[in-house]
Coordinates of C-alpha atoms in Angstrom, one line a residue:
M1 CA 78.3 91.2 148.0
G2 CA 79.1 88.0 150.1
A3 CA 76.8 84.9 150.8
T4 CA 74.7 84.5 153.8
P5 CA 75.4 81.4 156.5
L6 CA 72.4 79.5 155.0
A7 CA 73.8 79.9 151.3
W8 CA 77.2 78.3 152.7
S9 CA 75.6 75.7 154.5
L10 CA 73.3 74.7 151.6
S11 CA 76.2 74.7 149.2
V12 CA 78.7 72.8 151.2
G13 CA 76.0 70.1 152.0
L14 CA 75.0 69.8 148.4
I15 CA 78.7 69.3 147.6
I16 CA 79.4 66.5 150.3
A17 CA 75.9 64.6 149.3
L18 CA 77.2 64.6 145.5
L19 CA 80.5 63.3 146.5
L20 CA 79.0 60.5 148.8
F21 CA 76.6 59.7 146.3
D22 CA 79.3 59.5 143.6
Y23 CA 81.2 57.1 145.9
F24 CA 78.6 54.7 147.2
F25 CA 76.5 54.5 144.0
H26 CA 79.5 54.5 141.3
V27 CA 83.0 54.1 142.7
R28 CA 82.5 51.7 145.7
K29 CA 81.7 48.7 143.4
E30 CA 84.6 48.2 140.9
H31 CA 83.7 48.5 137.2
V32 CA 84.5 50.2 134.1
P33 CA 82.0 53.0 133.2
T34 CA 80.5 52.8 129.7
L35 CA 80.5 55.8 127.4
K36 CA 76.8 56.1 127.9
E37 CA 77.1 56.2 131.8
S38 CA 79.9 58.9 131.6
A39 CA 77.9 60.9 129.4
I40 CA 74.8 61.0 131.3
W41 CA 76.4 61.7 134.5
S42 CA 78.8 64.4 133.0
A43 CA 75.9 66.2 131.7
L44 CA 74.0 65.7 135.0
Y45 CA 77.0 67.5 136.8
V46 CA 77.4 70.3 134.4
G47 CA 73.5 70.8 134.5
I48 CA 73.7 70.8 138.5
A49 CA 76.4 73.6 138.1
L50 CA 74.5 75.5 135.7
V51 CA 71.3 75.4 137.8
F52 CA 73.4 76.5 141.0
G53 CA 74.8 79.4 138.7
G54 CA 71.3 80.4 137.7
L55 CA 70.3 80.5 141.6
V56 CA 73.4 82.8 142.3
W57 CA 72.2 85.1 139.6
V58 CA 68.7 85.2 140.8
F59 CA 69.5 85.5 144.5
G60 CA 72.8 87.3 144.2
G61 CA 72.3 89.6 141.4
T62 CA 73.7 89.9 137.8
D63 CA 77.3 90.8 139.0
M64 CA 77.7 87.7 141.2
G65 CA 76.0 85.5 138.5
V66 CA 78.3 86.5 135.8
E67 CA 81.4 86.1 138.1
Y68 CA 80.3 82.6 138.9
F69 CA 80.0 81.5 135.3
A70 CA 83.2 83.3 134.2
G71 CA 85.0 81.5 137.1
Y72 CA 83.2 78.1 136.6
I73 CA 84.1 78.1 132.9
T74 CA 87.8 79.0 133.4
E75 CA 88.1 76.4 136.4
K76 CA 86.6 73.7 134.1
A77 CA 88.9 74.4 131.2
L78 CA 91.9 74.3 133.7
S79 CA 90.4 70.9 135.1
V80 CA 90.3 69.4 131.6
D81 CA 94.0 70.3 131.4
N82 CA 94.5 68.2 134.8
L83 CA 93.0 65.3 133.0
F84 CA 96.1 64.9 130.8
V85 CA 98.2 64.5 133.9
F86 CA 95.9 62.1 135.5
L87 CA 96.1 60.4 132.3
L88 CA 99.8 60.1 132.2
L89 CA 99.9 59.2 136.1
L90 CA 97.3 56.2 135.6
T91 CA 99.3 55.0 132.6
S92 CA 102.6 55.3 134.4
F93 CA 101.5 53.4 137.3
K94 CA 99.5 50.9 135.1
V95 CA 96.5 51.4 137.1
P96 CA 93.8 48.6 136.2
R97 CA 91.1 50.1 134.1
A98 CA 88.3 49.1 136.6
G99 CA 90.3 50.6 139.5
Q100 CA 90.8 54.1 137.9
Q101 CA 87.5 55.4 139.1
K102 CA 88.5 55.2 142.8
A103 CA 92.0 57.0 142.0
L104 CA 90.4 59.7 140.2
L105 CA 87.7 60.2 142.9
F106 CA 90.3 60.6 145.6
G107 CA 92.1 63.1 143.4
I108 CA 88.9 65.1 143.1
V109 CA 88.4 65.0 147.0
F110 CA 91.9 66.1 147.5
S111 CA 91.6 68.9 144.8
I112 CA 88.4 70.3 146.7
I113 CA 90.3 70.3 150.1
A114 CA 93.6 71.8 148.7
R115 CA 91.7 74.4 146.7
T116 CA 89.5 75.4 149.7
A117 CA 92.6 76.0 151.9
F118 CA 94.1 78.0 149.1
I119 CA 91.1 79.9 148.5
F120 CA 90.7 81.1 152.4
V121 CA 94.4 81.7 152.7
G122 CA 94.4 83.6 149.4
A123 CA 91.4 85.6 150.3
A124 CA 92.9 86.4 153.8
L125 CA 96.1 87.7 152.3
L126 CA 94.6 89.7 149.6
N127 CA 92.5 91.7 152.1
K128 CA 95.8 92.7 154.0
F129 CA 98.3 92.8 151.2
A130 CA 97.2 94.4 147.9
V131 CA 100.6 93.7 146.3
L132 CA 99.4 90.1 145.9
F133 CA 97.4 91.3 143.0
Y134 CA 100.7 92.1 141.4
I135 CA 102.3 88.8 142.3
F136 CA 99.3 86.9 141.3
G137 CA 99.0 88.6 138.0
L138 CA 102.8 88.1 137.2
F139 CA 102.5 84.6 138.3
L140 CA 99.7 83.8 135.7
I141 CA 101.6 85.5 132.9
V142 CA 104.8 83.4 133.8
T143 CA 102.5 80.3 133.9
A144 CA 101.1 81.1 130.5
G145 CA 104.5 81.5 128.9
R146 CA 105.7 78.3 130.7
L147 CA 102.7 76.5 128.9
L148 CA 103.6 77.8 125.5
A149 CA 107.1 76.8 126.2
E150 CA 106.3 73.2 127.1
D151 CA 106.9 70.6 124.3
D152 CA 104.7 68.0 125.8
E153 CA 102.8 67.2 128.8
D154 CA 105.1 65.5 131.2
D155 CA 104.9 64.6 134.9
D156 CA 107.2 62.8 137.2
A157 CA 104.9 60.1 138.5
D158 CA 107.7 59.2 141.0
N159 CA 107.6 62.5 142.7
V160 CA 108.8 63.5 146.2
V161 CA 105.7 62.8 147.9
V162 CA 105.5 59.3 146.2
R163 CA 109.2 58.5 147.4
L164 CA 108.4 59.4 150.9
A165 CA 105.3 57.2 150.8
K166 CA 107.4 54.3 149.7
R167 CA 110.2 54.8 151.9
F168 CA 108.2 54.9 155.2
I169 CA 105.2 52.6 154.5
P170 CA 105.7 48.9 153.3
A171 CA 104.5 48.6 149.8
T172 CA 103.9 45.9 147.1
D173 CA 104.1 46.3 143.3
H174 CA 101.0 44.5 142.7
Y175 CA 97.5 45.5 142.7
D176 CA 94.7 44.0 144.5
H177 CA 91.7 45.1 142.6
D178 CA 91.1 48.7 143.9
K179 CA 92.2 48.0 147.3
L180 CA 94.4 50.5 149.2
F181 CA 96.2 48.0 151.4
T182 CA 96.7 44.0 151.1
I183 CA 98.2 41.2 152.8
E184 CA 101.4 39.8 151.5
N185 CA 103.5 37.3 153.3
G186 CA 101.5 37.6 156.2
K187 CA 102.0 41.4 156.5
R188 CA 99.8 44.3 155.8
V189 CA 101.2 46.3 152.9
M190 CA 100.4 49.4 150.5
T191 CA 99.2 48.7 147.2
P192 CA 100.0 50.6 144.2
M193 CA 96.6 52.2 144.4
M194 CA 97.6 54.0 147.4
I195 CA 100.9 55.1 145.7
V196 CA 98.7 56.4 142.6
M197 CA 96.4 58.3 145.0
V198 CA 99.3 59.9 146.7
A199 CA 100.9 60.9 143.2
I200 CA 97.6 62.6 142.2
G201 CA 97.4 64.4 145.5
G202 CA 100.8 65.7 145.0
T203 CA 100.1 67.0 141.7
D204 CA 96.8 68.6 142.6
I205 CA 98.7 71.1 145.0
M206 CA 100.6 72.2 141.9
F207 CA 97.3 72.6 139.9
A208 CA 95.7 74.6 142.8
L209 CA 98.7 77.0 142.8
D210 CA 97.7 77.9 139.1
S211 CA 93.9 77.9 139.2
I212 CA 93.1 79.8 142.4
P213 CA 95.1 83.0 141.3
A214 CA 93.3 82.6 137.9
I215 CA 89.9 82.6 139.5
F216 CA 90.8 85.7 141.9
G217 CA 91.6 87.5 138.9
L218 CA 87.7 87.4 138.0
T219 CA 86.4 87.7 141.3
Q220 CA 87.3 88.3 145.0
N221 CA 84.2 87.0 146.5
V222 CA 85.1 84.2 148.3
F223 CA 81.6 82.2 148.2
I224 CA 81.8 82.6 144.2
V225 CA 85.5 81.3 144.2
F226 CA 84.8 78.3 146.3
T227 CA 81.5 77.1 144.5
A228 CA 82.8 77.9 141.0
T229 CA 85.9 75.9 141.7
T230 CA 84.3 73.0 143.4
F231 CA 81.6 72.4 141.1
S232 CA 84.1 72.7 138.1
L233 CA 85.7 69.6 139.9
L234 CA 82.5 67.7 140.4
G235 CA 81.9 65.3 137.6
L236 CA 85.6 65.4 136.6
R237 CA 85.9 61.6 136.9
Q238 CA 82.9 61.0 134.7
L239 CA 84.5 63.5 132.2
Y240 CA 87.7 61.5 132.1
F241 CA 86.1 58.5 130.9
L242 CA 83.8 60.5 128.5
L243 CA 86.9 62.3 126.7
D244 CA 89.1 59.1 126.8
G245 CA 90.3 59.0 123.3
L246 CA 89.8 62.6 122.7
L247 CA 92.5 64.3 125.2
D248 CA 95.2 63.7 122.7
R249 CA 93.2 65.4 120.1
L250 CA 93.0 68.8 121.9
V251 CA 96.4 69.8 120.5
Y252 CA 95.7 73.4 120.7
L253 CA 94.2 73.3 124.4
K254 CA 97.5 74.6 125.9
Y255 CA 97.4 77.7 123.7
G256 CA 94.1 78.6 124.7
L257 CA 94.7 78.0 128.4
A258 CA 97.8 80.1 128.1
A259 CA 95.9 82.9 126.4
I260 CA 93.3 82.7 129.1
L261 CA 95.7 82.8 131.9
G262 CA 97.8 85.6 130.2
F263 CA 94.6 87.6 130.1
I264 CA 93.6 87.2 133.7
G265 CA 97.2 87.8 134.5
V266 CA 97.0 91.2 132.8
K267 CA 93.5 92.0 134.1
L268 CA 94.9 91.4 137.7
I269 CA 97.6 93.9 137.4
L270 CA 95.3 96.4 135.9
H271 CA 93.1 95.8 139.0
A272 CA 96.1 96.1 141.2
L273 CA 97.1 99.5 139.5
H274 CA 93.6 100.9 139.9
E275 CA 93.7 99.9 143.7
N276 CA 97.3 100.7 144.2
N277 CA 98.8 101.7 147.6
L278 CA 102.5 100.9 146.8
P279 CA 104.7 104.0 147.6
F280 CA 107.0 103.6 144.8
I281 CA 104.1 103.5 142.1
N282 CA 102.5 106.7 141.3
G283 CA 103.4 107.8 144.9
G284 CA 100.9 105.3 146.5
E285 CA 97.9 106.7 144.4
H286 CA 95.8 104.7 142.4
V287 CA 96.7 104.7 138.7
D288 CA 93.9 105.6 136.1
V289 CA 93.8 102.3 133.8
V290 CA 91.1 100.5 132.1
E291 CA 89.7 97.8 133.9
V292 CA 88.1 94.9 132.2
P293 CA 84.5 94.3 133.0
T294 CA 83.6 90.8 134.2
F295 CA 81.1 90.4 131.2
L296 CA 83.8 91.1 128.7
S297 CA 86.0 88.5 130.6
L298 CA 83.4 85.9 130.3
G299 CA 83.0 86.6 126.4
I300 CA 86.8 86.4 126.0
I301 CA 87.2 83.2 127.9
V302 CA 84.3 81.4 126.1
G303 CA 85.6 82.8 122.8
V304 CA 89.0 81.6 123.2
L305 CA 87.9 78.1 124.5
V306 CA 85.5 77.7 121.3
V307 CA 88.3 78.6 119.0
T308 CA 90.8 76.3 120.6
V309 CA 88.5 73.2 120.7
L310 CA 87.1 73.7 117.2
G311 CA 90.8 74.3 115.8
S312 CA 91.9 71.0 117.7
L313 CA 88.9 68.8 116.5
L314 CA 89.0 70.1 113.0
S315 CA 92.9 70.3 112.2
P316 CA 94.6 67.4 110.4
A317 CA 97.3 67.4 113.2
G318 CA 94.6 66.9 115.9
K319 CA 92.9 64.0 113.9
A320 CA 96.4 62.2 113.2
L321 CA 97.5 62.6 116.9
T322 CA 94.1 61.2 118.2
V323 CA 94.7 58.1 115.8
L324 CA 98.4 57.6 116.8
G325 CA 98.0 58.4 120.5
N326 CA 94.8 56.0 120.9
L327 CA 96.6 53.3 118.9
K328 CA 99.8 53.4 121.0
R329 CA 97.8 53.6 124.4
H330 CA 95.2 51.0 123.6
S331 CA 98.1 48.6 122.4
L332 CA 99.9 48.9 125.7
E333 CA 96.7 48.4 127.6
Y334 CA 96.1 45.2 125.7
L335 CA 99.4 43.8 126.3
D336 CA 99.2 44.4 130.1
K337 CA 97.0 41.6 131.5
D338 CA 97.0 43.4 134.9
F339 CA 95.5 46.4 133.2
V340 CA 92.2 44.6 132.2
D341 CA 91.5 40.9 132.3
D342 CA 87.9 41.1 131.7
P343 CA 87.2 39.2 128.3
V344 CA 84.3 41.9 127.2
E345 CA 86.9 44.8 127.8
R346 CA 89.6 43.0 126.1
A347 CA 87.5 42.5 123.0
K348 CA 86.4 46.2 123.3
L349 CA 90.1 47.1 123.4
W350 CA 91.0 44.9 120.3
A351 CA 88.1 46.4 118.2
K352 CA 89.5 49.9 119.1
I353 CA 93.1 48.8 118.1
V354 CA 91.9 47.5 114.7
E355 CA 89.7 50.5 114.1
N356 CA 92.6 53.0 114.6
E357 CA 95.1 50.7 112.8
D358 CA 92.9 51.1 109.7
K359 CA 92.9 54.7 109.9
L360 CA 96.6 54.9 109.7
K361 CA 96.3 54.6 105.9
D362 CA 94.7 58.2 105.9
I363 CA 97.5 59.9 107.9
E364 CA 100.2 61.8 106.3
R365 CA 103.5 60.6 106.9
K366 CA 104.8 63.8 108.5
Y367 CA 102.6 63.2 111.6
F368 CA 104.4 59.8 112.2
G369 CA 107.4 61.4 113.8
S370 CA 110.9 60.1 113.4
E371 CA 112.0 56.9 111.8
G372 CA 112.4 55.5 115.4
D373 CA 109.0 56.3 116.4
V374 CA 107.8 54.7 113.3
W375 CA 109.9 51.6 114.1
E376 CA 108.4 51.4 117.7
L377 CA 104.8 51.6 116.6
E378 CA 105.5 48.8 114.1
Q379 CA 107.0 46.6 116.8
L380 CA 104.2 47.4 119.1
L381 CA 101.4 46.5 116.6
R382 CA 103.4 43.1 116.0
R383 CA 103.4 42.2 119.5
V384 CA 99.7 42.9 119.8
W385 CA 98.8 40.8 116.7
D386 CA 100.9 38.2 118.3
E387 CA 99.3 38.3 121.7
Q388 CA 96.0 38.1 119.8
G389 CA 96.9 35.0 118.3
R390 CA 96.4 36.1 114.7
Y391 CA 99.8 37.3 114.0
E392 CA 100.6 38.3 110.4
K393 CA 103.3 40.3 108.8
A394 CA 102.2 44.1 109.4
T395 CA 101.5 46.2 106.5
D396 CA 103.6 49.4 106.5
Y397 CA 101.2 52.0 106.5
T398 CA 103.7 54.7 107.0
R399 CA 105.6 54.6 103.7

């Protein structure tokens, strides 16, 4: 069952209104969002998505409702994985803390546009070429394997899109708050903020290639695919600041996402076999295979995410990586005057550094990495204490 033109109009209107509200009332004025602000607005956006899902269930029926929630939860989990790369990009480009909101909002808008294009193109192709179900299924299984094979999250900030932008548009290496262009030596030039947005936009295209086949494995209803995907992205900016400091702790997230993508990939192939019309498979006739109901899919997805998150938060490795990751990141931020120059924010950063440094005493030596990693951490902390003006011989907590 599809959706009426009225449902499409109201949904698109709501999405545009939320994006405009987010920009004019939060992002337009440069500031660093507090934890309370991020928590409230993250909860609000999740609440809007859940209410919307309830309306889909009421007016569209149980099947559409279940498909929406299965798609929303899957896409939300994948969007959290996107935050890891956003964090790497923002850190790599040394984006000032107060200017990160604008870069993230641009990334979200670009994600929505890119995913919308992929959704409509994908839906049109699936209607004409059933073989794409096989291709999407295999692609997701390969993607799941690639997630498991990766040693860490790494993304080249200086990708081809960024290099082209630098080559053809005059640019400066200095930020001018959150402005995209500034005047330097009497010429209008592009700031690194524009470069960072281009980098985020470029990586979003790759994210769309993974996420769209995943949700098509749960439903082929274009309205559900579009709304579930879009609502999973709304509020991602607030979620970034809310999860700041916890991202490094979700050490098992990639295993959970790999399991979900692998499961959906198998589900797509089973569906392709059931709807088969390829002459070299069973003579072009459908194959009697078990298809996984959407209700069961929803339960499996939720179950995998719960186990993954709890395992990450409660494991010694997760707790250790949280302390080490936050200590290194906050120290580098503190040493970079361009990142944050507000005295209040610098004081908060210093408090976080001291708090995490105290926690080092409770971490087992095996979690510190190699001797080189230990030495680098010690040198970094000495630089921070020296910058603070209270340098003292660092206690070696790692022995």
